[in-house]
């Protein structure tokens, strides 16, 4: 069990948690949820003993093993990939390293012999003789190529290195497992593997994720960070939302009823308080008034805010919005896309799927006019205009240097009034002071919302969105999903959020090895069934 007692923490002058007391039990899997800035990662660092609370304490059994997903892959750059994973169990790794040092020294006296025997017991107790096999199974599940397992971590790209750190956190059946955004840099197949792995995990799991499908698939409980408190709800994310909304509505109704009762009592006391004949009745009502005022629920303001996102085409495109014929693109000797063919009619919403590194972003850059194909052609339909949101937001911030969010957004529609621009920014959760922040000072989530504001303003009838959920919290992702559903133009998008894929896509393009592709003219869930990837 992991116990939190009276934990209070402020950060940057903002109170995040106020005397939080709760516990996390073995066998339960907790999703840690809340708006961006609510304090999820701060709370996770407190649990991991990487950050001290201002008040209160966190405790766990003395012999329990805690495993945390780290992000600092550079410290392991020269370590072989398999060993990086095994290092997740520090007791085992320390015993293995010490054993190798003793054996390599060649000095095997009685003392070193006794120490070797002790180390062998430790290695056996920590299942060290199965360690390499266990590490390889996890690496395979997370999509790390087998030919790289004996290479140093530095041979992998940044995203793949972070996958190895996920493997490190999972290794060795820790008693308590803390994972902050473990699905970042994972493709859909790896996410599915991780879901199955975690559902079999028997310890205490606490996970932060902005992937609603992942949370609903994995979590048995939800620890929600809001109202300067952490409330644990039974059930996964969607069930937590239902309970939270129902409780809020119930308490608001109860408060409204009490407020009306208070007004009636005050009216009676004001009218008859000085009347000797009704003095006892007035006194009785004073006592009732005190009891009701004490029972009023203090409903704090929620941290959760939801942007209002709407994409509306200014012009309707032709019936055929986009035709791609034998599109081929590569880099040097690497063939990324070869003879890609598909046609989209107005209103189609195409999800582009496939493993990481297969060419999804390359295809979208070709569609957006950022890259020129080597062969083949892209034929836009009548009156088509394309709006593009790249995976790397810096690529989209053309002319943003030295500008505020308001100034940069105004550039994209000179006819828009000050009120229209500021109203749009307000709906996208930029209050007036944030609208006047420099674009370079915006957070990842703010930058994503600013780019979506631009697409709202330009009113394109074909949208090309590459990982649009990056840096967004769960509420913003839900708002974006609804906006994509309601969009009446044509949509091409890449994302690893299975809820978005299931709820938005009307057709699917699967990119496959060797540059090949397969177009499926139906929704994403039907595509999963057709390809045998649907969950049993």
XYZ file of C-alpha atoms in Angstrom:
536
model
C 0.000 0.000 0.000
C 1.108 3.558 -0.787
C -0.265 6.027 1.769
C -0.553 9.810 1.455
C -1.209 11.736 4.681
C -2.068 15.453 4.868
C 0.067 16.339 1.830
C 0.085 20.028 0.905
C 2.071 21.487 -1.982
C 2.269 24.896 -3.635
C 4.193 25.608 -6.802
C 4.978 29.031 -8.213
C 2.657 30.644 -5.690
C -0.262 28.407 -6.699
C -1.759 25.957 -4.208
C -1.944 22.546 -5.899
C -2.908 20.232 -3.006
C -4.342 21.135 0.373
C -3.991 18.475 3.093
C -4.561 15.530 0.735
C -5.038 12.177 2.456
C -5.602 9.001 0.459
C -4.156 5.537 -0.189
C -3.341 3.346 -3.183
C -3.829 -0.407 -2.748
C -2.081 -3.410 -4.385
C -4.049 -4.969 -7.221
C -5.608 -1.632 -8.152
C -4.578 0.382 -11.184
C -5.077 4.131 -10.761
C -5.298 6.711 -13.512
C -4.060 10.076 -12.233
C -6.135 12.684 -14.073
C -6.660 16.444 -14.052
C -6.262 19.527 -16.197
C -2.869 20.681 -17.460
C -1.246 22.581 -14.599
C -3.378 20.899 -11.922
C -0.304 19.218 -10.441
C -0.372 15.613 -11.711
C 3.348 15.384 -12.455
C 4.175 17.220 -9.224
C 2.123 14.704 -7.243
C 3.803 11.831 -9.085
C 7.234 13.230 -8.121
C 6.108 13.419 -4.494
C 5.027 9.767 -4.634
C 8.363 8.857 -6.223
C 10.206 10.652 -3.385
C 11.807 12.984 -5.934
C 10.068 16.039 -4.454
C 9.250 16.950 -0.866
C 5.720 18.122 0.003
C 5.363 21.416 1.884
C 3.517 19.480 4.585
C 2.470 15.882 5.160
C 4.142 12.624 4.202
C 4.063 9.652 1.832
C 4.790 6.166 3.181
C 5.105 2.641 1.795
C 6.228 -0.737 3.182
C 9.947 -0.807 3.872
C 10.727 -3.826 1.692
C 8.576 -2.714 -1.267
C 10.246 -1.926 -4.588
C 9.249 1.297 -6.322
C 9.726 1.697 -10.076
C 9.407 5.041 -11.862
C 9.382 5.907 -15.564
C 12.363 8.203 -16.103
C 12.830 10.552 -19.065
C 16.598 11.184 -18.834
C 17.777 8.615 -21.376
C 21.134 10.383 -21.878
C 22.476 8.932 -18.618
C 22.203 5.443 -20.180
C 23.584 6.392 -23.605
C 26.598 4.038 -23.426
C 24.795 1.120 -21.746
C 23.570 -1.781 -23.873
C 19.822 -1.729 -24.378
C 19.144 -5.037 -22.642
C 21.178 -3.919 -19.626
C 19.297 -0.595 -19.468
C 16.118 -2.609 -18.952
C 17.621 -4.901 -16.279
C 18.850 -1.817 -14.412
C 15.181 -1.229 -13.600
C 15.714 -3.660 -10.688
C 18.537 -1.934 -8.824
C 18.939 -4.729 -6.261
C 19.408 -7.321 -8.987
C 21.606 -5.075 -11.129
C 23.858 -4.193 -8.194
C 24.320 -7.875 -7.350
C 25.105 -8.774 -10.978
C 27.651 -5.963 -11.337
C 29.391 -6.848 -8.054
C 29.506 -10.519 -9.014
C 31.175 -9.682 -12.345
C 33.757 -7.471 -10.600
C 34.703 -10.224 -8.177
C 35.005 -12.801 -10.952
C 36.991 -10.408 -13.149
C 39.469 -9.661 -10.324
C 40.657 -13.292 -10.242
C 41.164 -13.063 -6.466
C 38.867 -15.705 -5.026
C 39.742 -16.046 -1.346
C 37.364 -17.228 1.391
C 35.898 -13.771 1.920
C 35.170 -13.186 -1.761
C 33.813 -16.726 -2.041
C 31.361 -16.044 0.792
C 30.351 -12.786 -0.863
C 29.802 -14.564 -4.180
C 27.511 -17.045 -2.451
C 25.495 -14.167 -0.953
C 25.247 -12.492 -4.339
C 24.087 -15.736 -5.973
C 21.267 -15.954 -3.409
C 20.251 -12.342 -4.119
C 20.323 -12.935 -7.881
C 18.205 -16.060 -7.506
C 15.700 -14.306 -5.234
C 15.392 -11.474 -7.781
C 14.881 -13.996 -10.635
C 18.155 -12.875 -12.163
C 18.639 -16.043 -14.179
C 15.497 -15.156 -16.147
C 16.374 -11.470 -16.353
C 17.643 -11.392 -19.939
C 14.643 -13.352 -21.199
C 12.186 -11.092 -19.335
C 13.922 -7.945 -20.595
C 13.791 -9.193 -24.186
C 10.080 -10.009 -23.959
C 9.328 -6.458 -22.821
C 11.582 -4.945 -25.498
C 9.878 -7.027 -28.147
C 6.436 -5.982 -26.939
C 7.397 -2.318 -27.111
C 8.699 -2.657 -30.653
C 12.465 -2.377 -30.046
C 14.243 -4.294 -32.856
C 16.012 -7.458 -31.629
C 19.170 -6.670 -33.590
C 19.716 -3.595 -31.392
C 19.401 -5.248 -27.956
C 23.161 -5.686 -27.521
C 23.919 -2.210 -28.883
C 24.300 0.913 -26.700
C 21.130 2.928 -26.141
C 22.615 5.811 -28.151
C 22.049 3.918 -31.442
C 18.290 4.459 -31.131
C 16.307 7.593 -31.970
C 14.947 9.715 -29.123
C 11.477 8.186 -29.229
C 12.843 4.644 -29.235
C 15.163 5.439 -26.299
C 12.138 6.521 -24.273
C 10.479 3.192 -25.104
C 13.495 1.458 -23.550
C 12.969 3.524 -20.402
C 9.339 2.327 -20.333
C 10.712 -1.229 -20.522
C 13.090 -0.411 -17.665
C 10.200 0.766 -15.477
C 8.156 -2.367 -16.218
C 10.994 -4.819 -15.599
C 11.117 -7.156 -12.622
C 7.574 -6.963 -11.245
C 7.965 -3.935 -8.934
C 5.554 -3.567 -6.012
C 4.681 0.021 -6.955
C 4.802 1.304 -10.537
C 4.602 5.038 -11.367
C 4.225 5.892 -15.059
C 3.986 9.470 -16.366
C 2.750 9.460 -19.989
C 4.082 5.982 -20.906
C 2.280 5.949 -24.286
C 4.251 8.910 -25.656
C 6.297 7.734 -28.669
C 4.467 4.380 -28.800
C 2.592 3.271 -31.899
C -0.830 1.628 -31.701
C 0.497 -1.942 -31.590
C 2.885 -1.099 -28.732
C 0.126 0.701 -26.830
C -2.077 -2.390 -27.124
C 0.765 -4.566 -25.815
C 1.328 -2.186 -22.892
C -2.389 -2.249 -22.046
C -2.328 -6.056 -21.832
C 0.892 -6.032 -19.780
C -0.472 -3.565 -17.235
C -3.817 -5.365 -16.930
C -1.843 -8.413 -15.695
C 0.206 -6.342 -13.234
C -0.505 -7.212 -9.571
C 1.084 -4.316 -7.668
C 0.081 -0.668 -7.190
C -0.047 1.120 -10.562
C -0.429 4.898 -10.847
C -0.380 6.225 -14.401
C -0.769 9.620 -16.045
C -2.017 9.552 -19.620
C -3.939 11.789 -22.001
C -5.164 8.723 -23.898
C -8.767 8.091 -22.819
C -8.936 4.628 -24.401
C -5.735 3.624 -22.598
C -7.075 4.817 -19.228
C -10.419 3.085 -19.761
C -8.701 -0.142 -20.789
C -6.147 -0.274 -17.961
C -7.456 1.499 -14.869
C -9.655 0.062 -12.139
C -9.730 3.404 -10.262
C -9.209 7.073 -11.047
C -7.430 9.562 -8.785
C -8.655 12.944 -9.966
C -6.641 16.101 -9.199
C -9.107 18.986 -8.855
C -10.396 21.533 -6.341
C -6.931 21.485 -4.638
C -7.656 17.894 -3.655
C -7.236 14.346 -4.960
C -10.382 12.232 -4.925
C -10.183 8.517 -5.750
C -13.174 7.171 -7.687
C -13.911 3.491 -8.428
C -13.810 2.865 -12.154
C -11.826 4.154 -15.113
C -11.846 7.632 -16.650
C -15.309 7.690 -18.241
C -16.907 6.262 -15.091
C -15.088 8.865 -12.972
C -16.479 11.654 -15.138
C -20.037 10.352 -14.708
C -19.631 10.153 -10.929
C -17.946 13.548 -10.696
C -20.571 15.322 -12.778
C -23.426 13.591 -10.911
C -21.934 14.599 -7.532
C -21.413 18.206 -8.636
C -24.971 18.482 -9.947
C -26.367 16.926 -6.751
C -24.395 19.283 -4.496
C -25.317 22.327 -6.586
C -29.014 21.397 -6.350
C -28.676 20.845 -2.603
C -26.985 24.225 -2.216
C -29.693 25.922 -4.291
C -32.378 24.366 -2.097
C -30.544 25.452 1.061
C -30.054 28.968 -0.327
C -33.802 29.306 -0.907
C -34.490 27.963 2.592
C -31.979 30.433 4.069
C -33.737 33.311 2.274
C -37.127 32.194 3.664
C -35.760 31.912 7.215
C -34.051 35.306 7.023
C -37.260 36.858 5.720
C -39.261 35.426 8.655
C -36.644 36.541 11.208
C -36.480 40.034 9.696
C -40.272 40.334 9.726
C -41.108 38.820 13.104
C -37.830 38.965 15.088
C -39.049 41.941 17.131
C -42.546 40.527 17.615
C -42.903 39.287 21.208
C -45.678 36.866 20.276
C -43.448 35.164 17.691
C -40.119 35.478 19.481
C -39.848 31.731 20.115
C -40.596 30.965 16.441
C -37.991 33.497 15.325
C -35.428 31.984 17.704
C -36.202 28.504 16.347
C -35.624 29.750 12.830
C -32.313 31.321 13.858
C -31.170 27.898 15.057
C -32.347 26.320 11.764
C -30.500 29.033 9.848
C -27.232 28.308 11.671
C -27.529 24.558 10.991
C -28.231 25.082 7.276
C -25.381 27.575 6.869
C -22.980 25.092 8.491
C -24.188 22.296 6.152
C -23.701 24.328 2.967
C -21.151 22.603 0.704
C -18.142 24.715 -0.259
C -18.031 24.060 -4.009
C -14.604 25.225 -5.099
C -13.926 26.276 -8.662
C -12.750 23.358 -10.810
C -9.351 23.393 -12.527
C -10.957 21.783 -15.563
C -11.574 24.081 -18.506
C -12.656 23.004 -21.930
C -11.904 24.937 -25.123
C -14.667 25.562 -27.638
C -13.260 24.234 -30.919
C -15.099 24.551 -34.235
C -13.708 24.090 -37.736
C -16.073 25.520 -40.361
C -15.116 25.672 -44.063
C -15.629 29.088 -45.647
C -16.144 27.436 -49.041
C -17.522 24.046 -49.962
C -15.091 21.967 -52.017
C -16.004 19.897 -55.028
C -17.465 16.427 -54.500
C -14.004 14.900 -55.026
C -11.855 16.710 -52.503
C -8.506 14.988 -52.982
C -7.061 12.386 -55.320
C -3.655 10.784 -54.723
C -2.201 8.750 -57.587
C 0.874 6.516 -57.285
C 2.546 8.873 -54.815
C 6.171 7.877 -54.194
C 8.594 9.516 -51.773
C 11.886 8.491 -50.158
C 15.007 9.849 -48.528
C 18.349 8.910 -50.106
C 18.191 5.113 -50.533
C 15.266 4.669 -48.112
C 11.910 4.128 -49.800
C 9.226 5.543 -47.485
C 6.119 5.729 -49.677
C 5.604 3.863 -52.916
C 2.622 4.042 -55.276
C 0.179 5.300 -52.637
C -3.320 5.612 -54.115
C -6.559 6.886 -52.600
C -9.437 9.231 -53.347
C -11.346 11.265 -50.777
C -14.794 12.677 -51.303
C -16.020 15.796 -49.556
C -16.712 14.961 -45.895
C -14.433 11.905 -45.716
C -12.272 11.657 -42.614
C -9.164 9.577 -43.310
C -7.047 8.143 -40.486
C -3.490 7.304 -41.560
C -2.085 4.475 -39.421
C 1.036 2.334 -39.237
C 4.114 1.788 -37.052
C 6.277 4.735 -36.020
C 8.764 5.665 -38.717
C 6.683 4.120 -41.518
C 6.057 7.455 -43.331
C 2.816 8.865 -41.926
C 4.206 12.363 -41.357
C 5.934 12.260 -44.729
C 2.614 11.546 -46.452
C 0.872 14.387 -44.616
C 3.695 16.797 -45.509
C 3.208 15.858 -49.158
C -0.541 16.465 -48.903
C 0.107 19.836 -47.242
C 2.597 20.891 -49.933
C 5.587 20.894 -47.574
C 7.280 18.046 -49.507
C 7.185 17.330 -53.218
C 6.634 13.680 -54.180
C 9.294 12.030 -56.326
C 6.684 10.457 -58.555
C 2.938 10.396 -58.786
C 0.650 13.310 -58.142
C -1.750 14.879 -55.670
C -4.828 16.347 -57.327
C -6.895 18.718 -55.153
C -10.588 19.075 -55.971
C -12.482 22.193 -57.019
C -12.112 25.160 -54.610
C -9.961 23.112 -52.198
C -7.926 24.957 -49.569
C -5.703 23.003 -47.193
C -5.080 23.755 -43.517
C -2.127 21.938 -41.954
C -1.127 21.312 -38.336
C 2.290 19.597 -38.212
C 3.498 17.291 -35.453
C 6.326 19.726 -34.684
C 4.468 22.908 -33.790
C 7.528 25.082 -34.422
C 7.190 24.310 -38.140
C 3.756 25.989 -38.201
C 4.653 29.189 -36.354
C 5.516 31.131 -39.511
C 6.281 34.760 -38.714
C 5.675 34.303 -34.987
C 9.018 35.654 -33.798
C 8.522 38.676 -31.550
C 4.716 38.508 -31.832
C 2.056 37.967 -29.209
C -0.578 35.246 -29.630
C -3.107 37.934 -30.590
C -0.775 39.578 -33.149
C 0.172 36.276 -34.778
C -3.419 35.096 -35.059
C -4.560 38.450 -36.497
C -2.067 37.988 -39.343
C -4.133 35.103 -40.771
C -7.312 37.132 -41.338
C -6.807 40.852 -41.835
C -10.568 41.386 -42.071
C -11.259 39.963 -38.617
C -12.025 42.567 -35.962
C -10.266 42.894 -32.620
C -13.396 41.551 -30.911
C -13.525 38.511 -33.219
C -9.866 37.613 -32.649
C -10.011 38.088 -28.892
C -13.328 36.250 -28.714
C -11.817 33.299 -30.564
C -8.788 33.297 -28.255
C -11.088 33.434 -25.227
C -13.040 30.392 -26.430
C -9.681 28.606 -26.871
C -8.787 29.323 -23.210
C -6.631 32.403 -23.780
C -7.815 35.085 -21.351
C -6.791 38.636 -22.268
C -3.471 38.473 -20.402
C -2.505 35.186 -22.129
C -3.546 36.521 -25.535
C -0.848 39.175 -25.081
C 1.887 36.657 -24.214
C 4.739 36.193 -26.662
C 4.208 33.119 -28.840
C 7.686 31.930 -27.862
C 6.594 31.885 -24.191
C 3.519 29.690 -24.713
C 3.389 26.169 -23.271
C 2.996 23.125 -25.506
C -0.753 22.972 -24.848
C -1.193 26.709 -25.463
C 0.732 26.489 -28.742
C -1.471 23.587 -29.893
C -4.624 25.589 -29.102
C -3.206 28.626 -30.923
C -2.599 26.544 -34.066
C -6.153 25.207 -33.870
C -7.368 28.798 -33.496
C -5.591 29.602 -36.754
C -7.371 26.713 -38.514
C -10.679 27.975 -37.135
C -9.907 31.423 -38.545
C -8.727 30.341 -42.017
C -11.776 28.122 -42.573
C -10.106 25.595 -44.902
C -12.188 22.810 -46.428
C -9.427 20.172 -46.199
C -7.615 19.758 -42.869
C -4.375 17.791 -42.525
C -3.614 17.157 -38.833
C -0.451 15.345 -37.707
C -0.689 14.179 -34.079
C -3.034 17.036 -33.087
C -3.479 15.625 -29.540
C 0.175 16.319 -28.616
C 0.379 18.461 -25.445
C -3.404 18.541 -24.975
C -5.142 17.476 -21.773
C -8.060 15.045 -21.782
C -10.756 17.742 -21.890
C -9.095 19.487 -24.834
C -8.746 16.164 -26.662
C -12.465 15.477 -26.149
C -13.310 18.949 -27.465
C -11.024 18.425 -30.494
C -12.554 14.999 -31.173
C -16.055 16.502 -31.215
C -14.878 19.313 -33.509
C -13.381 16.793 -35.934
C -16.613 14.766 -35.885
C -18.722 17.836 -36.689
C -16.348 19.233 -39.330
C -18.118 19.289 -42.702
C -14.964 19.439 -44.767
C -12.482 16.668 -45.582
C -10.023 15.491 -42.975
C -6.730 13.582 -43.057
C -5.183 12.902 -39.668
C -2.592 10.877 -37.787
C -2.957 10.149 -34.082
C -2.356 7.396 -31.526
C -5.531 8.151 -29.568
C -7.762 5.149 -30.209
C -10.912 6.929 -29.013
C -10.325 9.673 -31.581
C -9.631 7.108 -34.296
C -12.804 5.170 -33.461
C -15.051 8.218 -33.148
C -13.793 10.277 -36.110
C -12.407 8.137 -38.943
C -14.735 7.183 -41.794
C -11.902 5.489 -43.734
C -8.376 4.263 -43.009
C -5.087 4.238 -44.894
C -2.624 1.723 -43.465
C 1.018 2.316 -44.367
C 3.022 -0.885 -44.471
C 6.694 -1.873 -44.741
C 8.496 -1.338 -48.065
C 6.402 1.751 -48.815
C 3.197 -0.162 -49.526
C -0.247 0.923 -48.387
C -3.803 -0.361 -48.069
C -6.909 1.853 -48.210
C -9.912 0.668 -46.179
C -13.239 2.388 -47.010
C -14.844 2.097 -43.577
C -14.553 3.227 -39.948
C -11.564 2.421 -37.781
C -13.280 -0.241 -35.645
C -14.277 -2.145 -38.804
C -10.675 -1.825 -40.008
C -9.472 -3.462 -36.765
C -11.870 -6.362 -37.271
C -10.834 -6.764 -40.893
C -7.115 -6.826 -40.035
C -7.558 -9.086 -36.995
C -6.390 -6.364 -34.597
C -9.680 -5.911 -32.747
C -9.580 -6.582 -29.012
C -11.160 -9.928 -28.067
